Tab-separated table of C-alpha atoms in Angstrom:
chain	number	residue	atom	x	y	z
A	1	MET	CA	87.867	112.408	116.379
A	2	ALA	CA	87.453	112.089	112.641
A	3	GLY	CA	87.547	109.332	110.025
A	4	ARG	CA	86.884	108.783	106.336
A	5	SER	CA	86.236	105.688	104.196
A	6	ASP	CA	87.135	107.047	100.767
A	7	GLY	CA	90.784	105.839	100.819
A	8	ILE	CA	93.994	107.825	101.027
A	9	ARG	CA	93.945	110.971	98.894
A	10	ARG	CA	97.209	112.391	97.647
A	11	THR	CA	97.712	116.096	98.334
A	12	PRO	CA	99.558	118.025	95.584
A	13	GLU	CA	102.757	119.660	96.672
A	14	ALA	CA	102.532	123.396	97.214
A	15	ALA	CA	104.373	125.572	94.754
A	16	GLY	CA	107.986	126.058	95.765
A	17	GLU	CA	107.844	123.303	98.449
A	18	HIS	CA	111.243	121.731	98.981
A	19	PRO	CA	110.991	118.061	97.903
A	20	ALA	CA	113.953	116.840	99.968
A	21	TRP	CA	111.753	114.622	102.147
A	22	ALA	CA	110.249	113.018	99.027
A	23	ARG	CA	113.688	112.177	97.667
A	24	GLU	CA	114.721	110.740	101.025
A	25	LEU	CA	111.563	108.647	101.126
A	26	LEU	CA	112.145	107.310	97.600
A	27	GLU	CA	115.636	106.226	98.623
A	28	HIS	CA	113.978	103.647	100.828
A	29	LEU	CA	112.593	101.942	97.700
A	30	ARG	CA	116.048	101.178	96.368
A	31	PRO	CA	117.008	97.483	96.635
A	32	ALA	CA	119.734	98.200	99.186
A	33	GLY	CA	117.463	100.292	101.405
A	34	ARG	CA	114.245	98.275	101.548
A	35	ASP	CA	113.537	97.977	105.249
A	36	VAL	CA	110.164	98.837	106.769
A	37	ARG	CA	111.704	99.504	110.177
A	38	ARG	CA	114.081	102.078	108.698
A	39	VAL	CA	111.155	103.789	106.946
A	40	VAL	CA	109.210	103.985	110.214
A	41	ASP	CA	112.249	105.413	112.010
A	42	TRP	CA	112.724	107.937	109.194
A	43	LEU	CA	109.087	109.044	109.459
A	44	ALA	CA	109.411	109.501	113.226
A	45	ALA	CA	112.481	111.683	112.823
A	46	THR	CA	111.070	113.673	109.881
A	47	VAL	CA	107.755	114.662	111.447
A	48	ARG	CA	109.073	114.706	115.044
A	49	ALA	CA	106.638	112.090	116.263
A	50	GLU	CA	106.312	108.661	117.775
A	51	VAL	CA	105.410	106.114	115.109
A	52	SER	CA	104.041	102.615	115.453
A	53	LEU	CA	103.358	99.934	112.818
A	54	GLN	CA	101.178	97.068	114.053
A	55	ASP	CA	99.825	94.005	112.312
A	56	ALA	CA	96.218	92.869	112.329
A	57	ALA	CA	96.655	91.178	115.708
A	58	GLY	CA	98.152	94.283	117.300
A	59	THR	CA	101.705	92.923	117.267
A	60	LEU	CA	104.335	95.653	116.942
A	61	LEU	CA	106.188	95.336	113.623
A	62	ALA	CA	108.259	98.524	113.805
A	63	GLY	CA	108.638	101.736	115.763
A	64	THR	CA	107.374	102.446	119.278
A	65	ARG	CA	104.268	100.847	120.736
A	66	LEU	CA	101.451	103.414	121.069
A	67	PRO	CA	98.099	103.017	122.829
A	68	LEU	CA	95.412	103.097	120.134
A	69	GLN	CA	91.744	103.977	120.424
A	70	GLU	CA	90.337	100.461	119.954
A	71	THR	CA	87.214	101.461	118.025
A	72	LEU	CA	89.271	103.349	115.448
A	73	ALA	CA	91.902	100.608	115.239
A	74	ALA	CA	89.204	97.962	114.689
A	75	GLY	CA	87.643	100.032	111.921
A	76	LEU	CA	90.990	100.345	110.173
A	77	ARG	CA	91.872	96.661	110.489
A	78	SER	CA	88.492	95.604	109.134
A	79	GLY	CA	88.783	97.983	106.180
A	80	ARG	CA	85.670	99.927	107.182
A	81	ILE	CA	87.705	103.143	107.232
A	82	ALA	CA	91.000	103.984	105.527
A	83	SER	CA	92.362	106.632	107.930
A	84	ALA	CA	91.448	108.404	111.136
A	85	ALA	CA	92.563	111.276	113.359
A	86	TRP	CA	92.205	111.741	117.103
A	87	GLU	CA	93.166	114.546	119.487
A	88	GLY	CA	93.358	114.507	123.260
A	89	GLU	CA	95.584	114.647	126.325
A	90	GLY	CA	97.937	117.062	124.525
A	91	ARG	CA	98.624	114.675	121.664
A	92	HIS	CA	97.549	114.512	118.033
A	93	LEU	CA	97.173	111.002	116.570
A	94	ARG	CA	96.905	110.040	112.923
A	95	LEU	CA	96.016	106.423	111.942
A	96	VAL	CA	96.382	105.014	108.426
A	97	LYS	CA	95.339	101.584	107.149
A	98	ILE	CA	98.157	99.650	105.422
A	99	GLY	CA	97.007	97.086	102.884
A	100	HIS	CA	93.889	96.544	100.782
A	101	LEU	CA	92.759	93.246	102.309
A	102	ALA	CA	91.215	92.785	105.729
A	103	PRO	CA	92.514	92.371	108.333
A	104	ALA	CA	94.928	95.199	107.593
A	105	ARG	CA	97.941	96.665	109.368
A	106	VAL	CA	97.777	100.032	111.107
A	107	LEU	CA	100.321	102.872	110.949
A	108	ALA	CA	99.969	105.236	113.941
A	109	VAL	CA	101.712	108.626	114.206
A	110	SER	CA	101.508	110.580	117.469
A	111	ARG	CA	102.911	114.100	117.961
A	112	GLU	CA	102.450	117.132	120.173
A	113	ASP	CA	101.925	119.577	117.289
A	114	PRO	CA	98.879	119.418	115.042
A	115	PHE	CA	99.208	117.780	111.615
A	116	ASP	CA	99.499	120.500	108.987
A	117	ARG	CA	99.208	119.877	105.257
A	118	HIS	CA	102.947	119.290	104.848
A	119	THR	CA	103.151	116.759	107.661
A	120	SER	CA	99.999	114.998	106.487
A	121	ASP	CA	101.511	114.604	103.003
A	122	ILE	CA	104.623	112.999	104.462
A	123	VAL	CA	102.528	110.542	106.506
A	124	THR	CA	100.316	109.704	103.524
A	125	HIS	CA	103.217	109.069	101.147
A	126	THR	CA	105.153	107.144	103.778
A	127	ALA	CA	102.137	104.861	104.286
A	128	GLN	CA	102.129	104.164	100.547
A	129	VAL	CA	105.836	103.316	100.590
A	130	ILE	CA	105.375	101.006	103.592
A	131	GLU	CA	102.534	99.256	101.771
A	132	LEU	CA	104.722	98.748	98.711
A	133	LEU	CA	107.565	97.325	100.809
A	134	LEU	CA	105.287	94.982	102.744
A	135	THR	CA	103.649	93.797	99.530
A	136	ALA	CA	107.064	93.151	97.988
A	137	ASP	CA	108.163	91.229	101.086
A	138	GLU	CA	104.986	89.142	100.992
A	139	THR	CA	105.475	88.424	97.296
A	140	VAL	CA	109.069	87.334	97.890
A	141	ALA	CA	108.012	85.215	100.860
A	142	ALA	CA	105.230	83.625	98.821
A	143	GLY	CA	107.729	82.878	96.070
A	144	HIS	CA	110.065	81.251	98.578
A	145	ARG	CA	107.213	79.171	99.981
A	146	LEU	CA	106.166	78.090	96.504
A	147	ARG	CA	109.697	77.120	95.535
A	148	ARG	CA	110.145	75.234	98.807
A	149	ALA	CA	106.848	73.437	98.365
A	150	THR	CA	107.784	72.515	94.803
A	151	ALA	CA	111.191	71.257	95.950
A	152	ASP	CA	109.541	69.218	98.715
A	153	LEU	CA	107.146	67.753	96.170
A	154	ARG	CA	110.035	66.750	93.892
A	155	LEU	CA	111.746	65.083	96.846
A	156	ALA	CA	108.539	63.240	97.748
A	157	ILE	CA	108.295	61.919	94.180
A	158	LEU	CA	111.905	60.731	94.312
A	159	GLN	CA	111.307	58.993	97.642
A	160	LEU	CA	108.281	57.198	96.186
A	161	LEU	CA	110.394	56.050	93.242
A	162	MET	CA	113.107	54.872	95.644
A	163	VAL	CA	110.664	52.441	97.268
A	164	GLU	CA	109.320	51.312	93.854
A	165	ASP	CA	105.905	52.989	94.287
A	166	THR	CA	105.776	54.249	90.705
A	167	VAL	CA	101.968	54.499	90.660
A	168	ALA	CA	101.919	57.003	93.535
A	169	ALA	CA	104.944	58.849	92.118
A	170	ARG	CA	103.200	59.326	88.778
A	171	ARG	CA	100.023	60.444	90.496
A	172	VAL	CA	101.864	63.100	92.528
A	173	ALA	CA	103.877	64.300	89.520
A	174	ALA	CA	100.879	64.544	87.203
A	175	GLY	CA	99.506	67.643	88.920
A	176	LEU	CA	102.502	69.913	88.277
A	177	TRP	CA	104.539	68.084	85.616
A	178	PRO	CA	102.149	66.207	83.330
A	179	GLY	CA	103.884	63.458	81.379
A	180	LEU	CA	107.153	63.687	83.327
A	181	LEU	CA	107.043	60.051	84.467
A	182	ASP	CA	105.001	58.570	81.620
A	183	ALA	CA	108.061	56.749	80.242
A	184	ASP	CA	108.855	53.218	81.426
A	185	THR	CA	112.593	53.840	81.804
A	186	ALA	CA	114.829	56.680	82.921
A	187	CYS	CA	118.407	57.557	83.775
A	188	VAL	CA	119.526	58.958	87.100
A	189	TYR	CA	122.320	61.527	87.233
A	190	VAL	CA	124.126	62.947	90.252
A	191	ILE	CA	125.949	66.280	89.962
A	192	GLU	CA	128.502	67.107	92.623
A	193	SER	CA	129.696	70.593	93.496
A	194	ALA	CA	130.643	72.655	96.521
A	195	PRO	CA	127.558	72.968	98.796
A	196	ALA	CA	127.611	76.753	98.388
A	197	LEU	CA	127.050	76.367	94.635
A	198	ARG	CA	124.209	73.870	94.807
A	199	GLU	CA	121.323	76.354	94.596
A	200	ARG	CA	122.806	77.814	91.432
A	201	LEU	CA	123.207	74.323	89.964
A	202	VAL	CA	119.617	73.434	90.804
A	203	ALA	CA	118.385	76.552	89.004
A	204	GLU	CA	120.574	75.792	85.993
A	205	CYS	CA	119.464	72.157	85.911
A	206	LEU	CA	115.820	73.227	85.923
A	207	GLY	CA	116.504	75.694	83.142
A	208	THR	CA	118.688	73.349	81.099
A	209	THR	CA	116.187	70.493	81.246
A	210	ARG	CA	113.237	72.863	80.820
A	211	GLU	CA	111.632	71.098	83.794
A	212	GLU	CA	111.289	67.937	81.702
A	213	ALA	CA	113.309	66.071	84.335
A	214	LEU	CA	112.938	65.521	88.063
A	215	VAL	CA	115.565	67.771	89.719
A	216	VAL	CA	116.050	67.204	93.449
A	217	ARG	CA	118.448	68.545	96.072
A	218	CYS	CA	119.965	65.406	97.529
A	219	PRO	CA	118.680	65.148	101.123
A	220	ALA	CA	121.775	63.190	102.190
A	221	MET	CA	124.705	65.009	100.532
A	222	ASP	CA	124.813	68.811	100.678
A	223	GLY	CA	126.783	69.160	97.440
A	224	HIS	CA	124.721	66.758	95.313
A	225	VAL	CA	121.874	67.384	92.876
A	226	ILE	CA	119.886	64.351	91.681
A	227	VAL	CA	118.292	64.369	88.231
A	228	VAL	CA	115.888	61.662	87.045
A	229	SER	CA	115.148	61.965	83.351
A	230	PRO	CA	113.368	59.852	80.720
A	231	ARG	CA	114.943	61.947	77.926
A	232	GLU	CA	118.124	60.899	76.121
A	233	ALA	CA	119.043	64.543	75.520
A	234	THR	CA	119.450	65.181	79.256
A	235	ALA	CA	122.884	63.530	79.363
A	236	GLY	CA	124.324	66.002	76.848
A	237	GLU	CA	122.624	68.945	78.532
A	238	LEU	CA	124.104	68.067	81.911
A	239	ARG	CA	127.562	67.459	80.433
A	240	SER	CA	127.474	70.978	78.978
A	241	LEU	CA	126.482	72.325	82.375
A	242	VAL	CA	129.408	70.549	84.079
A	243	GLU	CA	131.823	71.886	81.460
A	244	ARG	CA	130.859	75.441	82.406
A	245	HIS	CA	131.590	74.966	86.109
A	246	PRO	CA	135.012	74.066	87.518
A	247	ASP	CA	135.148	71.490	90.323
A	248	THR	CA	131.792	70.070	89.272
A	249	PHE	CA	131.363	66.377	88.399
A	250	LEU	CA	128.650	64.235	86.812
A	251	GLY	CA	127.845	60.570	87.305
A	252	GLY	CA	125.116	58.780	85.360
A	253	SER	CA	123.360	55.428	85.547
A	254	VAL	CA	122.397	53.046	82.780
A	255	TRP	CA	118.777	53.066	81.648
A	256	GLN	CA	116.564	51.493	84.292
A	257	SER	CA	112.839	50.996	84.789
A	258	LEU	CA	111.292	53.598	87.080
A	259	ALA	CA	110.829	50.893	89.712
A	260	ARG	CA	114.634	50.542	89.796
A	261	THR	CA	115.326	54.182	90.569
A	262	ALA	CA	117.158	53.246	93.786
A	263	THR	CA	119.516	51.002	91.821
A	264	ALA	CA	120.041	53.676	89.186
A	265	TYR	CA	120.837	56.179	91.937
A	266	GLY	CA	123.478	53.857	93.355
A	267	GLN	CA	124.962	53.461	89.886
A	268	ALA	CA	125.109	57.222	89.392
A	269	VAL	CA	126.889	57.709	92.725
A	270	SER	CA	129.355	54.963	91.788
A	271	ALA	CA	129.996	56.585	88.411
A	272	LEU	CA	130.517	59.900	90.180
A	273	ALA	CA	133.532	58.408	91.969
A	274	VAL	CA	135.057	57.595	88.579
A	275	ALA	CA	134.186	61.034	87.188
A	276	ARG	CA	136.457	62.659	89.771
A	277	PHE	CA	139.439	61.091	87.989
A	278	ARG	CA	138.287	61.861	84.417
A	279	ALA	CA	139.457	64.828	82.376
A	280	ASP	CA	135.899	65.607	81.217
A	281	LYS	CA	134.602	65.228	84.819
A	282	THR	CA	131.832	62.831	83.732
A	283	ALA	CA	131.318	59.075	83.847
A	284	VAL	CA	128.540	56.595	83.101
A	285	TYR	CA	128.122	53.417	85.083
A	286	ALA	CA	127.954	51.218	81.991
A	287	GLU	CA	131.489	52.168	80.969
A	288	ARG	CA	132.941	49.687	83.485
A	289	THR	CA	133.075	45.891	83.566
A	290	HIS	CA	131.078	44.448	86.439
A	291	PRO	CA	131.573	40.954	87.837
A	292	GLU	CA	127.928	39.848	87.510
A	293	ARG	CA	128.133	40.404	83.759
A	294	LEU	CA	130.952	37.848	83.591
A	295	MET	CA	128.969	35.079	85.294
A	296	ASP	CA	126.608	32.473	83.826
A	297	PRO	CA	123.282	34.354	83.955
A	298	VAL	CA	121.152	31.230	84.519
A	299	ALA	CA	123.336	30.045	87.393
A	300	LEU	CA	123.504	33.564	88.799
A	301	ARG	CA	119.712	33.951	88.754
A	302	GLY	CA	119.244	30.621	90.476
A	303	TRP	CA	121.783	31.501	93.156
A	304	ALA	CA	120.267	34.947	93.781
A	305	GLY	CA	116.809	33.404	94.058
A	306	ARG	CA	118.009	31.013	96.758
A	307	VAL	CA	119.826	33.721	98.717
A	308	LEU	CA	116.751	35.978	98.780
A	309	ARG	CA	114.148	33.194	99.121
A	310	PRO	CA	113.548	33.838	102.861
A	311	LEU	CA	112.040	37.209	101.891
A	312	ASP	CA	109.523	35.659	99.469
A	313	ALA	CA	107.154	34.614	102.269
A	314	LEU	CA	106.605	38.227	103.321
A	315	PRO	CA	103.632	40.299	102.104
A	316	HIS	CA	104.490	42.089	98.860
A	317	HIS	CA	104.489	45.583	100.391
A	318	THR	CA	106.685	44.535	103.316
A	319	ARG	CA	109.103	42.680	101.037
A	320	ALA	CA	109.411	45.661	98.669
A	321	GLU	CA	109.956	48.001	101.631
A	322	LEU	CA	112.712	45.821	103.108
A	323	LEU	CA	114.435	45.332	99.756
A	324	ALA	CA	114.365	49.032	98.884
A	325	THR	CA	115.752	49.978	102.296
A	326	THR	CA	118.464	47.303	102.142
A	327	ARG	CA	119.583	48.315	98.658
A	328	LEU	CA	120.099	51.886	99.817
A	329	GLY	CA	121.386	50.839	103.238
A	330	LEU	CA	124.142	48.829	101.582
A	331	GLU	CA	125.126	51.861	99.509
A	332	PHE	CA	124.949	54.590	102.155
A	333	THR	CA	125.009	55.150	105.910
A	334	ALA	CA	121.820	54.618	107.909
A	335	VAL	CA	121.535	58.386	108.403
A	336	ASN	CA	121.795	59.178	104.695
A	337	THR	CA	119.502	56.287	103.746
A	338	ALA	CA	116.923	57.656	106.172
A	339	LYS	CA	117.169	61.109	104.594
A	340	ILE	CA	116.765	59.687	101.096
A	341	LEU	CA	113.724	57.589	102.038
A	342	GLY	CA	112.189	60.182	104.354
A	343	VAL	CA	112.097	57.865	107.392
A	344	SER	CA	114.001	57.744	110.681
A	345	ARG	CA	117.428	56.134	110.925
A	346	ASN	CA	116.046	53.770	113.565
A	347	THR	CA	113.523	52.562	110.999
A	348	VAL	CA	116.340	51.944	108.519
A	349	ARG	CA	118.362	50.002	111.072
A	350	ALA	CA	115.343	47.953	112.148
A	351	ARG	CA	114.525	46.970	108.573
A	352	MET	CA	118.098	45.993	107.800
A	353	GLU	CA	118.394	44.003	111.017
A	354	ARG	CA	115.280	42.112	109.984
A	355	VAL	CA	116.847	41.334	106.593
A	356	GLU	CA	120.031	40.187	108.357
A	357	THR	CA	117.988	37.781	110.466
A	358	LEU	CA	115.964	36.445	107.539
A	359	LEU	CA	119.009	35.915	105.313
A	360	GLY	CA	121.280	34.696	108.099
A	361	VAL	CA	124.046	37.209	107.417
A	362	ASP	CA	126.103	39.728	109.359
A	363	PHE	CA	126.211	43.145	107.710
A	364	ASP	CA	129.234	44.071	109.816
A	365	ASP	CA	131.141	41.779	107.437
A	366	VAL	CA	132.031	43.655	104.239
A	367	THR	CA	132.162	40.433	102.195
A	368	ALA	CA	128.696	39.444	103.452
A	369	ARG	CA	127.361	42.845	102.421
A	370	ALA	CA	129.040	42.407	99.041
A	371	VAL	CA	127.401	39.017	98.484
A	372	VAL	CA	123.915	40.237	99.447
A	373	HIS	CA	124.473	43.319	97.283
A	374	LEU	CA	125.310	41.009	94.354
A	375	ALA	CA	122.106	39.025	94.924
A	376	LEU	CA	119.990	42.193	95.070
A	377	HIS	CA	121.722	43.653	92.048
A	378	THR	CA	121.123	40.422	90.142
A	379	GLN	CA	117.466	40.420	91.065
A	380	ILE	CA	117.047	43.946	89.777
A	381	ASN	CA	119.116	43.889	86.616
A	382	LEU	CA	118.897	40.291	85.428
A	383	LEU	CA	115.324	39.446	86.360
A	384	ASP	CA	113.601	42.424	84.703
A	385	GLY	CA	111.488	40.954	81.949
A	386	GLN	CA	112.771	37.432	82.641
A	387	THR	CA	111.584	34.422	84.569
A	388	ALA	CA	113.297	34.110	87.908
A	389	GLY	CA	115.696	31.250	88.238
A	390	ASP	CA	114.487	28.078	89.944
A	391	ALA	CA	115.784	28.384	93.494
A	392	GLY	CA	115.755	24.588	93.789
A	393	ALA	CA	117.686	23.895	90.600
A	394	PRO	CA	121.301	22.714	90.850
A	395	SER	CA	123.776	25.591	90.976
A	396	PRO	CA	127.502	25.927	91.520
A	397	GLY	CA	126.798	28.381	94.343
A	398	LEU	CA	128.874	31.466	95.033
A	399	THR	CA	132.105	29.466	94.872
A	400	GLY	CA	131.315	28.243	91.385
A	401	LEU	CA	130.159	31.666	90.205
A	402	LEU	CA	133.413	33.288	91.339
A	403	ALA	CA	135.549	30.446	89.964
A	404	GLY	CA	134.713	31.154	86.329
A	405	PRO	CA	137.679	32.097	84.135
A	406	ALA	CA	136.189	35.434	83.114
A	407	VAL	CA	135.585	36.484	86.728
A	408	GLY	CA	139.031	35.268	87.747
A	409	GLY	CA	140.694	37.228	84.960
A	410	TRP	CA	138.767	40.342	85.886
A	411	ALA	CA	139.749	40.005	89.564
A	412	ARG	CA	143.428	39.427	88.809
A	413	GLU	CA	143.588	42.412	86.449
A	414	LEU	CA	141.786	44.719	88.910
A	415	LEU	CA	143.808	43.832	91.997
A	416	GLY	CA	147.026	43.502	90.007
A	417	ARG	CA	146.999	47.253	89.481
A	418	LEU	CA	147.975	47.607	93.149
A	419	ASP	CA	151.092	45.443	92.854
A	420	ARG	CA	153.116	48.325	91.467
A	421	ASP	CA	152.882	50.166	94.807
A	422	THR	CA	155.931	49.212	96.909
A	423	ARG	CA	154.027	49.907	100.149
A	424	ASP	CA	152.052	46.668	99.684
A	425	VAL	CA	148.785	48.574	99.426
A	426	ARG	CA	147.099	45.380	98.277
A	427	ARG	CA	147.833	43.678	101.617
A	428	THR	CA	146.563	46.711	103.525
A	429	LEU	CA	143.360	46.802	101.484
A	430	ARG	CA	142.760	43.081	101.988
A	431	THR	CA	143.271	43.370	105.742
A	432	TRP	CA	141.065	46.447	105.947
A	433	ILE	CA	138.188	44.660	104.154
A	434	ALA	CA	138.592	41.610	106.424
A	435	ALA	CA	138.341	43.986	109.417
A	436	GLY	CA	134.951	45.222	108.229
A	437	GLY	CA	136.369	48.454	106.809
A	438	ASN	CA	137.611	49.478	110.256
A	439	ALA	CA	141.000	51.210	110.039
A	440	GLU	CA	141.794	50.782	113.740
A	441	ARG	CA	141.291	47.002	113.730
A	442	ALA	CA	143.212	46.652	110.471
A	443	ALA	CA	146.060	48.734	111.906
A	444	GLN	CA	146.306	46.415	114.928
A	445	THR	CA	146.559	43.402	112.657
A	446	LEU	CA	149.215	45.028	110.466
A	447	GLY	CA	151.121	46.672	113.298
A	448	VAL	CA	150.857	50.168	111.789
A	449	HIS	CA	149.025	53.406	112.568
A	450	ALA	CA	145.345	53.679	111.617
A	451	GLN	CA	146.104	56.783	109.558
A	452	THR	CA	148.552	54.716	107.490
A	453	VAL	CA	145.750	52.264	106.714
A	454	ARG	CA	143.466	55.088	105.615
A	455	GLU	CA	146.183	56.613	103.428
A	456	HIS	CA	146.831	53.247	101.742
A	457	VAL	CA	143.133	52.687	101.089
A	458	ARG	CA	142.710	56.225	99.812
A	459	SER	CA	145.697	55.837	97.480
A	460	ALA	CA	144.114	52.673	96.023
A	461	GLU	CA	140.977	54.552	94.932
A	462	PRO	CA	142.392	56.303	91.823
A	463	VAL	CA	144.299	53.151	90.846
A	464	LEU	CA	141.183	50.976	90.990
A	465	GLU	CA	138.919	53.839	89.827
A	466	ARG	CA	136.585	53.018	92.686
A	467	GLN	CA	135.526	54.811	95.857
A	468	LEU	CA	136.433	52.627	98.826
A	469	LEU	CA	136.248	54.659	102.026
A	470	ALA	CA	132.557	55.340	101.391
A	471	THR	CA	130.601	52.088	101.492
A	472	GLY	CA	128.794	51.101	98.312
A	473	THR	CA	128.995	49.299	94.966
A	474	ASP	CA	132.640	50.168	94.378
A	475	LEU	CA	133.759	48.636	97.664
A	476	TYR	CA	131.646	45.528	97.118
A	477	GLU	CA	133.130	44.914	93.679
A	478	VAL	CA	136.624	45.087	95.150
A	479	ALA	CA	135.537	42.689	97.926
A	480	LEU	CA	134.183	40.261	95.304
A	481	ALA	CA	137.489	40.525	93.430
A	482	HIS	CA	139.314	39.476	96.598
A	483	LEU	CA	136.911	36.539	97.004
A	484	ALA	CA	137.379	35.495	93.376
A	485	ALA	CA	141.167	35.755	93.723
A	486	GLY	CA	141.093	33.645	96.893
A	487	ASP	CA	142.516	36.475	98.998
A	488	LEU	CA	139.567	36.462	101.427
A	489	GLU	CA	137.376	33.738	102.890
A	490	GLN	CA	133.809	33.554	101.657
A	491	PRO	CA	131.201	34.704	104.192
A	492	VAL	CA	128.619	32.412	105.727
A	493	ILE	CA	125.206	33.063	104.189
A	494	THR	CA	122.003	31.004	104.234
A	495	GLY	CA	121.272	29.672	100.754
A	496	GLY	CA	124.612	30.892	99.334
């Protein structure tokens, strides 16, 4: 038995020695051939031996498991010795420490013939190659872990913004991205692509924005990338990115306070639906007329305050939590809302059911969801920086708000676009909304196939420039247009 602690010494090649084995060994360092198990198998075949590579715990990483002399193995793993040799029972064993830090891995080579200088050189150089490959793998793995941790941190910041916890979001962001959320307002953008291209888009977004924006893989939609940016230049940078990629679309929100990130996200998703029909593949939410902007703001604030008054008695944190969940829950499915907020879907459903009970509404009714969505949207966009309307002051109510000439004109123009379709798509759409967006129930009422209902609704989307089959702002605006036009009955809602 023999051992030494002075590290692995390289032995110069003898004059005239054929270097074929060295060239073969170097081939394993090429990008296409980097595999520790292949190197171990190559060593076994080259020196006609059994070879084992074990980690610090004795787990076999490659090759054939060999019984090791425990004292020697412990010395190698601890770093006390760098290599060792043992002979007995008709076998010759060579052990080499792999790695500079303790506990280290152990390469064991066992053969019937003694180790001559040539064979020892091959073992020594192979150990160095294995160490390089393992170090490269660990570096790559560490890089992956760092990128994943950074991505998870970005998502956590977004989720904090979604529930209006801007203080915590800024505190988390300050460690890695100082100043990123120092601004009071920001825009939210959503980029859509094929899911297979998303990683490339994320990398390009990070590079394009120079990490001066919050770039997040959407946890709900595989093909979406969410960007929250306080910089005006980001819009142009992302437009240039979309121009370079076919079948990629960009939707952007209007400027919102950081506490209204959830609303801005909904706006960006809504704009994305319009972008799919635009030649430049981009759209901004503010480019469209919205019904709440056509209503008397004082009357609208008073009405919204009365509708949401049952929530005012709740503790501030609970109220903010319920409102944030409901805003997203009205825009997306419970599953996707849960992914965005980082909670379970049962939690989302429980919170929304509580809001239903407090407000006295039925969220299975599309028009009821549209009315509550209008109240929430009003609270966010019309009450920022303003005094809330007196919930007890006289108000025309929802009927009066929708009866205004501006709202009526908007509704007639919007729905009138469907009159040119000879299939009576407008009737199908009205019936489908009244059926809670359920194609089967609408089909029974109309006496047609459910697929026909879906095709009619889908064909209305480009005409109205709104996404209807996916619940959200677009659908609610169309529902409000039907209410304003008198095509649907107003829902029952406490305080409305």
